[in-house]
Amino acid sequence: MKLILLTVTVLLLVVGEGTADRILSRRTKRELASPLHVGGIRDPFGSYCQRRGGCCPGRDDLCTVPYLDTICYCDLFCNRTVSDCCPDFWGHCLGVQPPFIGM
């Protein structure tokens, strides 16, 4: 009986750990967005966040502007990774030069 209980406990731990890994490894659609800046695709003269009327604090999935065939963000969360910030985010929202992205 103890062997069966031990086996069940071990199986539950293994299954639970695998489930936790899958949950933690999920990425949202926003995190999977194709990087706008890879390969130097920028519009340095675009005023996306400025035209939008400003920047948004924190994460705001509605703080977007159309950009090429996708959207870009003007919220502070986009600064977590440079993949989905609008080209003028750093200059307009933060007052700094955009980061250099090497290949």
Tab-separated table of C-alpha atoms in Angstrom:
chain	number	residue	atom	x	y	z
A	1	MET	CA	0.000	0.000	0.000
A	2	LYS	CA	2.830	2.385	0.866
A	3	LEU	CA	4.484	1.642	-2.477
A	4	ILE	CA	1.308	2.542	-4.381
A	5	LEU	CA	0.900	5.750	-2.379
A	6	LEU	CA	4.541	6.667	-2.993
A	7	THR	CA	4.200	5.940	-6.724
A	8	VAL	CA	1.059	8.087	-6.998
A	9	THR	CA	2.759	10.926	-5.114
A	10	VAL	CA	5.805	10.834	-7.396
A	11	LEU	CA	3.608	10.776	-10.504
A	12	LEU	CA	1.611	13.764	-9.261
A	13	LEU	CA	4.811	15.703	-8.600
A	14	VAL	CA	6.191	14.937	-12.060
A	15	VAL	CA	2.927	15.855	-13.809
A	16	GLY	CA	2.544	19.008	-11.696
A	17	GLU	CA	6.079	20.147	-12.511
A	18	GLY	CA	5.535	19.651	-16.250
A	19	THR	CA	2.263	21.578	-16.102
A	20	ALA	CA	3.920	24.434	-14.216
A	21	ASP	CA	6.695	24.604	-16.833
A	22	ARG	CA	4.127	24.785	-19.641
A	23	ILE	CA	2.183	27.539	-17.874
A	24	LEU	CA	5.327	29.570	-17.217
A	25	SER	CA	6.566	29.135	-20.778
A	26	ARG	CA	3.369	30.442	-22.381
A	27	ARG	CA	3.789	33.753	-24.086
A	28	THR	CA	1.070	36.181	-24.926
A	29	LYS	CA	0.309	37.276	-28.459
A	30	ARG	CA	1.901	40.629	-27.677
A	31	GLU	CA	5.133	38.989	-26.557
A	32	LEU	CA	5.201	36.958	-29.769
A	33	ALA	CA	4.808	40.030	-31.988
A	34	SER	CA	7.450	40.130	-34.673
A	35	PRO	CA	10.177	42.620	-33.775
A	36	LEU	CA	9.674	45.953	-35.472
A	37	HIS	CA	13.271	47.000	-35.157
A	38	VAL	CA	15.128	43.886	-36.325
A	39	GLY	CA	17.203	44.665	-39.360
A	40	GLY	CA	16.956	48.408	-38.745
A	41	ILE	CA	13.320	48.740	-39.827
A	42	ARG	CA	12.570	52.103	-38.344
A	43	ASP	CA	10.905	55.270	-39.368
A	44	PRO	CA	13.012	57.811	-37.504
A	45	PHE	CA	10.920	60.683	-38.804
A	46	GLY	CA	7.595	59.111	-37.856
A	47	SER	CA	5.682	60.732	-35.032
A	48	TYR	CA	3.547	57.772	-34.016
A	49	CYS	CA	3.273	58.336	-30.252
A	50	GLN	CA	3.121	62.085	-30.766
A	51	ARG	CA	0.272	61.750	-33.292
A	52	ARG	CA	-1.508	59.381	-30.940
A	53	GLY	CA	-1.661	62.141	-28.380
A	54	GLY	CA	0.927	60.896	-25.944
A	55	CYS	CA	2.216	57.940	-24.028
A	56	CYS	CA	0.535	55.612	-21.552
A	57	PRO	CA	1.735	54.544	-18.106
A	58	GLY	CA	2.298	50.866	-17.367
A	59	ARG	CA	0.825	48.316	-19.754
A	60	ASP	CA	-2.079	49.410	-21.911
A	61	ASP	CA	-2.961	47.164	-24.840
A	62	LEU	CA	-5.037	49.988	-26.336
A	63	CYS	CA	-2.096	52.395	-26.421
A	64	THR	CA	-1.286	51.517	-30.033
A	65	VAL	CA	-0.704	53.112	-33.408
A	66	PRO	CA	-0.821	51.450	-36.857
A	67	TYR	CA	2.733	50.727	-38.030
A	68	LEU	CA	3.478	49.156	-41.424
A	69	ASP	CA	1.349	45.979	-41.490
A	70	THR	CA	1.077	45.702	-37.686
A	71	ILE	CA	0.808	47.982	-34.649
A	72	CYS	CA	3.325	49.549	-32.328
A	73	TYR	CA	2.927	50.561	-28.695
A	74	CYS	CA	3.391	53.829	-26.824
A	75	ASP	CA	3.020	52.425	-23.294
A	76	LEU	CA	5.889	52.063	-20.849
A	77	PHE	CA	5.539	48.264	-20.969
A	78	CYS	CA	6.853	48.197	-24.535
A	79	ASN	CA	10.197	49.345	-23.154
A	80	ARG	CA	10.540	45.920	-21.490
A	81	THR	CA	11.638	44.676	-24.901
A	82	VAL	CA	12.249	46.862	-27.905
A	83	SER	CA	10.247	44.608	-30.192
A	84	ASP	CA	6.938	46.447	-30.167
A	85	CYS	CA	7.637	50.085	-29.265
A	86	CYS	CA	6.841	52.734	-31.852
A	87	PRO	CA	9.932	54.245	-33.485
A	88	ASP	CA	9.462	57.571	-31.693
A	89	PHE	CA	8.682	56.015	-28.285
A	90	TRP	CA	12.111	56.645	-26.781
A	91	GLY	CA	12.416	60.213	-27.986
A	92	HIS	CA	8.810	61.283	-27.435
A	93	CYS	CA	7.914	59.317	-24.300
A	94	LEU	CA	11.272	58.995	-22.536
A	95	GLY	CA	13.300	61.846	-24.020
A	96	VAL	CA	16.253	59.571	-24.879
A	97	GLN	CA	17.841	58.163	-28.022
A	98	PRO	CA	16.486	54.781	-29.179
A	99	PRO	CA	18.626	51.793	-28.209
A	100	PHE	CA	21.093	50.394	-30.705
A	101	ILE	CA	20.055	46.954	-31.874
A	102	GLY	CA	22.899	44.957	-33.334
A	103	MET	CA	22.434	42.052	-35.707
